[in-house]
mmCIF file of C-alpha atoms in Angstrom:
data_model
loop_
_atom_site.group_PDB
_atom_site.id
_atom_site.type_symbol
_atom_site.label_atom_id
_atom_site.label_comp_id
_atom_site.label_asym_id
_atom_site.label_seq_id
_atom_site.Cartn_x
_atom_site.Cartn_y
_atom_site.Cartn_z
ATOM 1 C CA MET A 1 18.670 11.078 -3.777
ATOM 2 C CA VAL A 2 15.812 12.580 -5.827
ATOM 3 C CA TYR A 3 17.963 12.528 -8.975
ATOM 4 C CA THR A 4 18.760 8.842 -8.433
ATOM 5 C CA ILE A 5 15.080 7.994 -8.022
ATOM 6 C CA PHE A 6 14.232 9.979 -11.159
ATOM 7 C CA LEU A 7 16.773 8.045 -13.203
ATOM 8 C CA SER A 8 15.435 4.787 -11.795
ATOM 9 C CA VAL A 9 11.873 5.654 -12.780
ATOM 10 C CA ARG A 10 12.793 6.958 -16.197
ATOM 11 C CA GLY A 11 14.876 3.958 -17.097
ATOM 12 C CA ASP A 12 13.062 1.071 -15.435
ATOM 13 C CA TYR A 13 9.343 0.386 -15.053
ATOM 14 C CA ASN A 14 9.744 -2.645 -12.841
ATOM 15 C CA PHE A 15 8.010 -1.769 -9.570
ATOM 16 C CA TYR A 16 10.151 -4.078 -7.434
ATOM 17 C CA ILE A 17 13.401 -2.524 -8.646
ATOM 18 C CA ILE A 18 12.061 1.020 -8.280
ATOM 19 C CA ILE A 19 10.926 0.537 -4.679
ATOM 20 C CA ASN A 20 14.239 -0.983 -3.682
ATOM 21 C CA LYS A 21 16.192 1.749 -5.475
ATOM 22 C CA CYS A 22 14.135 4.364 -3.627
ATOM 23 C CA ALA A 23 14.836 2.716 -0.279
ATOM 24 C CA VAL A 24 18.543 2.191 -0.966
ATOM 25 C CA SER A 25 18.917 5.729 -2.333
ATOM 26 C CA PHE A 26 17.364 7.136 0.837
ATOM 27 C CA VAL A 27 19.649 5.063 3.053
ATOM 28 C CA LEU A 28 22.764 6.053 1.090
ATOM 29 C CA TRP A 29 21.721 9.697 1.180
ATOM 30 C CA GLU A 30 21.336 9.530 4.969
ATOM 31 C CA GLN A 31 24.759 7.939 5.290
ATOM 32 C CA GLN A 32 26.261 10.719 3.193
ATOM 33 C CA GLN A 33 24.967 13.174 5.771
ATOM 34 C CA GLY A 34 27.232 11.498 8.309
ATOM 35 C CA GLY A 35 24.258 10.219 10.280
ATOM 36 C CA ASN A 36 23.524 13.719 11.642
ATOM 37 C CA PHE A 37 20.136 13.890 9.957
ATOM 38 C CA MET A 38 18.961 10.805 11.811
ATOM 39 C CA SER A 39 20.449 11.666 15.188
ATOM 40 C CA LYS A 40 18.494 10.527 18.236
ATOM 41 C CA THR A 41 16.899 13.855 19.127
ATOM 42 C CA LYS A 42 13.193 14.411 19.568
ATOM 43 C CA THR A 43 13.102 16.917 16.707
ATOM 44 C CA SER A 44 14.960 14.674 14.285
ATOM 45 C CA LYS A 45 12.584 11.789 15.048
ATOM 46 C CA LYS A 46 9.644 13.918 13.911
ATOM 47 C CA VAL A 47 11.545 15.090 10.846
ATOM 48 C CA ARG A 48 12.533 11.516 10.094
ATOM 49 C CA THR A 49 8.926 10.334 10.295
ATOM 50 C CA LEU A 50 7.748 13.155 8.037
ATOM 51 C CA THR A 51 10.564 12.407 5.601
ATOM 52 C CA TYR A 52 9.628 8.746 5.371
ATOM 53 C CA MET A 53 5.978 9.720 4.888
ATOM 54 C CA ALA A 54 6.974 12.089 2.084
ATOM 55 C CA VAL A 55 9.055 9.426 0.335
ATOM 56 C CA LEU A 56 6.293 6.803 0.598
ATOM 57 C CA THR A 57 3.693 9.319 -0.583
ATOM 58 C CA ALA A 58 5.877 10.219 -3.569
ATOM 59 C CA ILE A 59 6.148 6.539 -4.490
ATOM 60 C CA MET A 60 2.369 6.178 -4.254
ATOM 61 C CA ILE A 61 1.824 9.199 -6.488
ATOM 62 C CA LEU A 62 4.282 7.681 -8.948
ATOM 63 C CA PHE A 63 2.358 4.404 -8.857
ATOM 64 C CA SER A 64 -0.926 6.263 -9.377
ATOM 65 C CA PHE A 65 0.128 8.111 -12.510
ATOM 66 C CA THR A 66 2.269 5.471 -14.220
ATOM 67 C CA PRO A 67 1.513 1.890 -15.292
ATOM 68 C CA ILE A 68 3.857 0.429 -12.656
ATOM 69 C CA GLY A 69 1.279 0.857 -9.889
ATOM 70 C CA TYR A 70 -1.306 -1.449 -11.416
ATOM 71 C CA LEU A 71 -1.237 -4.621 -13.465
ATOM 72 C CA LYS A 72 -4.442 -5.045 -15.440
ATOM 73 C CA LEU A 73 -5.608 -8.521 -16.417
ATOM 74 C CA GLY A 74 -8.959 -7.954 -18.073
ATOM 75 C CA LEU A 75 -11.367 -6.747 -15.392
ATOM 76 C CA ILE A 76 -8.943 -7.782 -12.669
ATOM 77 C CA GLU A 77 -6.654 -4.993 -11.459
ATOM 78 C CA ILE A 78 -3.659 -6.139 -9.434
ATOM 79 C CA SER A 79 -2.492 -3.182 -7.377
ATOM 80 C CA PHE A 80 1.006 -2.667 -6.000
ATOM 81 C CA MET A 81 -0.160 0.411 -4.113
ATOM 82 C CA THR A 82 -0.524 -1.726 -1.011
ATOM 83 C CA ILE A 83 3.265 -2.002 -0.668
ATOM 84 C CA PRO A 84 3.989 1.613 0.459
ATOM 85 C CA VAL A 85 0.960 1.468 2.765
ATOM 86 C CA ILE A 86 2.176 -1.722 4.436
ATOM 87 C CA VAL A 87 5.743 -0.403 4.702
ATOM 88 C CA GLY A 88 4.454 2.809 6.295
ATOM 89 C CA ALA A 89 2.207 0.907 8.707
ATOM 90 C CA ILE A 90 5.142 -1.260 9.823
ATOM 91 C CA VAL A 91 7.798 1.434 10.063
ATOM 92 C CA LEU A 92 5.725 4.425 11.166
ATOM 93 C CA GLY A 93 2.759 2.896 12.965
ATOM 94 C CA PRO A 94 -1.026 2.519 12.531
ATOM 95 C CA LEU A 95 -1.776 6.248 12.210
ATOM 96 C CA CYS A 96 0.635 6.727 9.326
ATOM 97 C CA GLY A 97 -0.609 3.477 7.841
ATOM 98 C CA ALA A 98 -4.151 4.875 7.860
ATOM 99 C CA ILE A 99 -2.987 8.132 6.248
ATOM 100 C CA LEU A 100 -1.127 6.288 3.498
ATOM 101 C CA GLY A 101 -4.155 4.033 3.079
ATOM 102 C CA GLY A 102 -6.232 7.163 2.587
ATOM 103 C CA ILE A 103 -3.840 8.348 -0.127
ATOM 104 C CA PHE A 104 -4.184 4.946 -1.769
ATOM 105 C CA GLY A 105 -7.965 5.225 -1.542
ATOM 106 C CA ILE A 106 -8.077 8.704 -3.051
ATOM 107 C CA SER A 107 -5.829 7.690 -5.942
ATOM 108 C CA SER A 108 -8.008 4.622 -6.516
ATOM 109 C CA PHE A 109 -11.132 6.783 -6.555
ATOM 110 C CA LEU A 110 -9.535 9.188 -9.039
ATOM 111 C CA THR A 111 -8.937 6.333 -11.478
ATOM 112 C CA CYS A 112 -12.714 6.021 -11.697
ATOM 113 C CA PHE A 113 -12.693 9.485 -13.304
ATOM 114 C CA GLY A 114 -9.920 8.501 -15.711
ATOM 115 C CA ILE A 115 -7.272 10.357 -13.695
ATOM 116 C CA GLY A 116 -3.987 8.499 -13.471
ATOM 117 C CA VAL A 117 -4.368 4.965 -14.783
ATOM 118 C CA PRO A 118 -8.045 4.780 -15.891
ATOM 119 C CA SER A 119 -10.233 2.007 -14.504
ATOM 120 C CA ALA A 120 -13.161 0.887 -16.640
ATOM 121 C CA PHE A 121 -14.492 -1.155 -13.714
ATOM 122 C CA GLY A 122 -14.286 1.833 -11.375
ATOM 123 C CA ALA A 123 -15.894 4.136 -13.930
ATOM 124 C CA THR A 124 -18.868 1.797 -14.180
ATOM 125 C CA LEU A 125 -19.263 1.682 -10.403
ATOM 126 C CA LEU A 126 -19.015 5.474 -10.301
ATOM 127 C CA ALA A 127 -21.845 5.770 -12.818
ATOM 128 C CA ILE A 128 -24.014 3.490 -10.665
ATOM 129 C CA ASN A 129 -23.403 5.232 -7.326
ATOM 130 C CA PRO A 130 -20.557 7.750 -6.732
ATOM 131 C CA PHE A 131 -20.902 7.723 -2.929
ATOM 132 C CA TYR A 132 -20.777 3.940 -2.647
ATOM 133 C CA THR A 133 -17.814 3.901 -5.019
ATOM 134 C CA PHE A 134 -15.958 6.317 -2.731
ATOM 135 C CA ILE A 135 -16.627 4.068 0.258
ATOM 136 C CA VAL A 136 -15.331 1.018 -1.608
ATOM 137 C CA CYS A 137 -12.187 2.829 -2.786
ATOM 138 C CA PHE A 138 -11.359 4.985 0.242
ATOM 139 C CA VAL A 139 -12.725 3.568 3.500
ATOM 140 C CA SER A 140 -11.494 0.024 2.859
ATOM 141 C CA ARG A 141 -7.935 1.263 2.214
ATOM 142 C CA VAL A 142 -7.846 3.475 5.325
ATOM 143 C CA LEU A 143 -8.919 0.522 7.458
ATOM 144 C CA MET A 144 -6.345 -1.688 5.752
ATOM 145 C CA GLY A 145 -3.492 0.660 6.642
ATOM 146 C CA LEU A 146 -4.724 1.138 10.206
ATOM 147 C CA LEU A 147 -5.255 -2.560 10.944
ATOM 148 C CA THR A 148 -1.949 -3.535 9.330
ATOM 149 C CA GLY A 149 -0.144 -1.205 11.716
ATOM 150 C CA PHE A 150 -1.879 -2.719 14.734
ATOM 151 C CA ILE A 151 -1.162 -6.249 13.540
ATOM 152 C CA PHE A 152 2.557 -5.476 13.348
ATOM 153 C CA LYS A 153 2.561 -3.836 16.790
ATOM 154 C CA TRP A 154 1.053 -7.002 18.258
ATOM 155 C CA LEU A 155 3.248 -9.436 16.313
ATOM 156 C CA ARG A 156 6.561 -7.740 17.115
ATOM 157 C CA LYS A 157 5.881 -8.193 20.826
ATOM 158 C CA ILE A 158 5.921 -11.973 20.445
ATOM 159 C CA ASP A 159 8.345 -12.299 17.529
ATOM 160 C CA LYS A 160 11.702 -13.390 18.897
ATOM 161 C CA THR A 161 13.226 -13.703 15.418
ATOM 162 C CA LYS A 162 12.589 -10.012 14.611
ATOM 163 C CA ILE A 163 11.856 -11.000 11.000
ATOM 164 C CA ILE A 164 8.746 -13.219 10.972
ATOM 165 C CA SER A 165 6.516 -10.347 12.082
ATOM 166 C CA PHE A 166 7.503 -8.370 8.979
ATOM 167 C CA GLY A 167 6.615 -11.176 6.589
ATOM 168 C CA ILE A 168 3.321 -12.041 8.282
ATOM 169 C CA THR A 169 2.317 -8.382 8.376
ATOM 170 C CA GLY A 170 3.075 -8.033 4.666
ATOM 171 C CA LEU A 171 0.791 -10.958 3.910
ATOM 172 C CA CYS A 172 -1.908 -9.707 6.289
ATOM 173 C CA GLY A 173 -1.866 -6.249 4.721
ATOM 174 C CA SER A 174 -2.481 -7.669 1.267
ATOM 175 C CA VAL A 175 -5.191 -10.046 2.497
ATOM 176 C CA LEU A 176 -6.891 -7.232 4.429
ATOM 177 C CA ASN A 177 -6.910 -5.051 1.327
ATOM 178 C CA THR A 178 -8.641 -7.793 -0.649
ATOM 179 C CA ILE A 179 -11.118 -8.707 2.095
ATOM 180 C CA LEU A 180 -12.115 -5.130 2.913
ATOM 181 C CA PHE A 181 -12.405 -4.102 -0.735
ATOM 182 C CA MET A 182 -14.450 -7.137 -1.752
ATOM 183 C CA SER A 183 -16.639 -6.984 1.352
ATOM 184 C CA SER A 184 -17.617 -3.379 0.708
ATOM 185 C CA LEU A 185 -18.036 -4.054 -3.015
ATOM 186 C CA LEU A 186 -20.400 -6.967 -2.406
ATOM 187 C CA LEU A 187 -22.265 -5.192 0.358
ATOM 188 C CA LEU A 188 -22.945 -2.100 -1.731
ATOM 189 C CA PHE A 189 -23.027 -3.355 -5.327
ATOM 190 C CA TRP A 190 -23.893 -7.074 -5.304
ATOM 191 C CA ASN A 191 -27.539 -6.492 -6.222
ATOM 192 C CA THR A 192 -26.746 -4.144 -9.113
ATOM 193 C CA SER A 193 -27.291 -5.396 -12.641
ATOM 194 C CA TYR A 194 -23.629 -4.761 -13.510
ATOM 195 C CA ILE A 195 -22.218 -7.064 -10.841
ATOM 196 C CA GLN A 196 -24.915 -9.646 -11.486
ATOM 197 C CA GLU A 197 -23.922 -9.700 -15.158
ATOM 198 C CA LEU A 198 -20.287 -10.235 -14.174
ATOM 199 C CA ALA A 199 -21.309 -12.978 -11.744
ATOM 200 C CA ALA A 200 -23.208 -14.755 -14.557
ATOM 201 C CA GLY A 201 -25.261 -16.821 -12.166
ATOM 202 C CA MET A 202 -22.432 -17.601 -9.721
ATOM 203 C CA ASN A 203 -23.029 -17.406 -5.997
ATOM 204 C CA VAL A 204 -21.127 -14.905 -3.862
ATOM 205 C CA PHE A 205 -18.318 -17.295 -2.917
ATOM 206 C CA ALA A 206 -17.713 -18.445 -6.498
ATOM 207 C CA PHE A 207 -17.737 -14.843 -7.724
ATOM 208 C CA VAL A 208 -15.144 -13.766 -5.143
ATOM 209 C CA VAL A 209 -12.862 -16.669 -6.012
ATOM 210 C CA ALA A 210 -13.159 -15.954 -9.735
ATOM 211 C CA PHE A 211 -12.719 -12.198 -9.299
ATOM 212 C CA VAL A 212 -9.742 -12.055 -6.941
ATOM 213 C CA GLY A 213 -8.153 -15.508 -7.054
ATOM 214 C CA ILE A 214 -5.112 -14.578 -9.157
ATOM 215 C CA GLN A 215 -5.058 -11.010 -7.866
ATOM 216 C CA GLY A 216 -5.001 -12.032 -4.226
ATOM 217 C CA LEU A 217 -2.228 -14.583 -4.751
ATOM 218 C CA VAL A 218 0.049 -12.244 -6.713
ATOM 219 C CA GLU A 219 -0.447 -9.306 -4.349
ATOM 220 C CA ALA A 220 0.190 -11.482 -1.300
ATOM 221 C CA LEU A 221 3.444 -12.859 -2.727
ATOM 222 C CA VAL A 222 4.670 -9.428 -3.811
ATOM 223 C CA CYS A 223 3.862 -7.826 -0.466
ATOM 224 C CA PHE A 224 5.537 -10.673 1.393
ATOM 225 C CA VAL A 225 8.813 -10.206 -0.498
ATOM 226 C CA VAL A 226 8.995 -6.452 -1.128
ATOM 227 C CA ALA A 227 7.312 -5.035 1.975
ATOM 228 C CA THR A 228 9.356 -7.310 4.250
ATOM 229 C CA ALA A 229 12.678 -6.368 2.645
ATOM 230 C CA VAL A 230 12.038 -2.613 2.459
ATOM 231 C CA SER A 231 10.589 -2.412 5.980
ATOM 232 C CA LYS A 232 13.598 -4.169 7.486
ATOM 233 C CA ILE A 233 15.932 -1.697 5.774
ATOM 234 C CA LEU A 234 14.011 1.349 6.986
ATOM 235 C CA VAL A 235 13.469 0.075 10.536
ATOM 236 C CA HIS A 236 17.253 -0.093 10.888
ATOM 237 C CA PHE A 237 17.249 3.723 10.730
ATOM 238 C CA LEU A 238 13.865 4.346 12.359
ATOM 239 C CA PRO A 239 13.157 1.900 15.191
ATOM 240 C CA VAL A 240 9.447 1.146 15.437
ATOM 241 C CA ASP A 241 9.391 2.523 18.971
ATOM 242 C CA ASP A 242 10.162 5.964 17.488
ATOM 243 C CA ALA A 243 7.093 5.880 15.270
ATOM 244 C CA ILE A 244 3.983 7.914 15.922
ATOM 245 C CA LYS A 245 1.999 6.220 18.658
ATOM 246 C CA VAL A 246 -1.721 5.424 18.334
#
């Protein structure tokens, strides 16, 4: 399985293809074990959860240190890091979603130091106030993963189709990431000269629309398609009721 993922990464930098290859490779590997690895025992459920967490974490690390995790359009940074967080929140529950969100937040904070895929915007915020920058990068992503998990738990109770809840949660996860990030950014940095220069006289609402309009749309569409598809595949082998409870 690891060798297959390595070949996928080395030969193809399309994030959608890589995520799906990772998911399919994991499923095929499990099937090759004759299903014994995923047997319905209490121990295997814990191992299964930890295995899924490890795979999702590996994907996030890959996204953090290669260009496939972020798409930069000037000052706008479209992140695909939300996808593993949303998948983990759906498949493994709110707690794991929060943990994966924390990994996302740490990797985002490291880009401010030029580690991974450097962020000029993040570096500027870091120079203004390192502590506030950490809050913007880390806390917002932890909350995103946690809340996404709770949203799915609520939706699946009323979703008779067993598919709509996945799509709505994917969209909600992306929207939450944008709302929480921008809210903390505006709360902590709006009055700084740097943000005021970027705003160029715009009010808060106009600035938000200009700053995240394209980003929010692209991330929402990507999360809707990819997170829904991957989550459905993984839930087939790990029913959501087996996930860590919060």
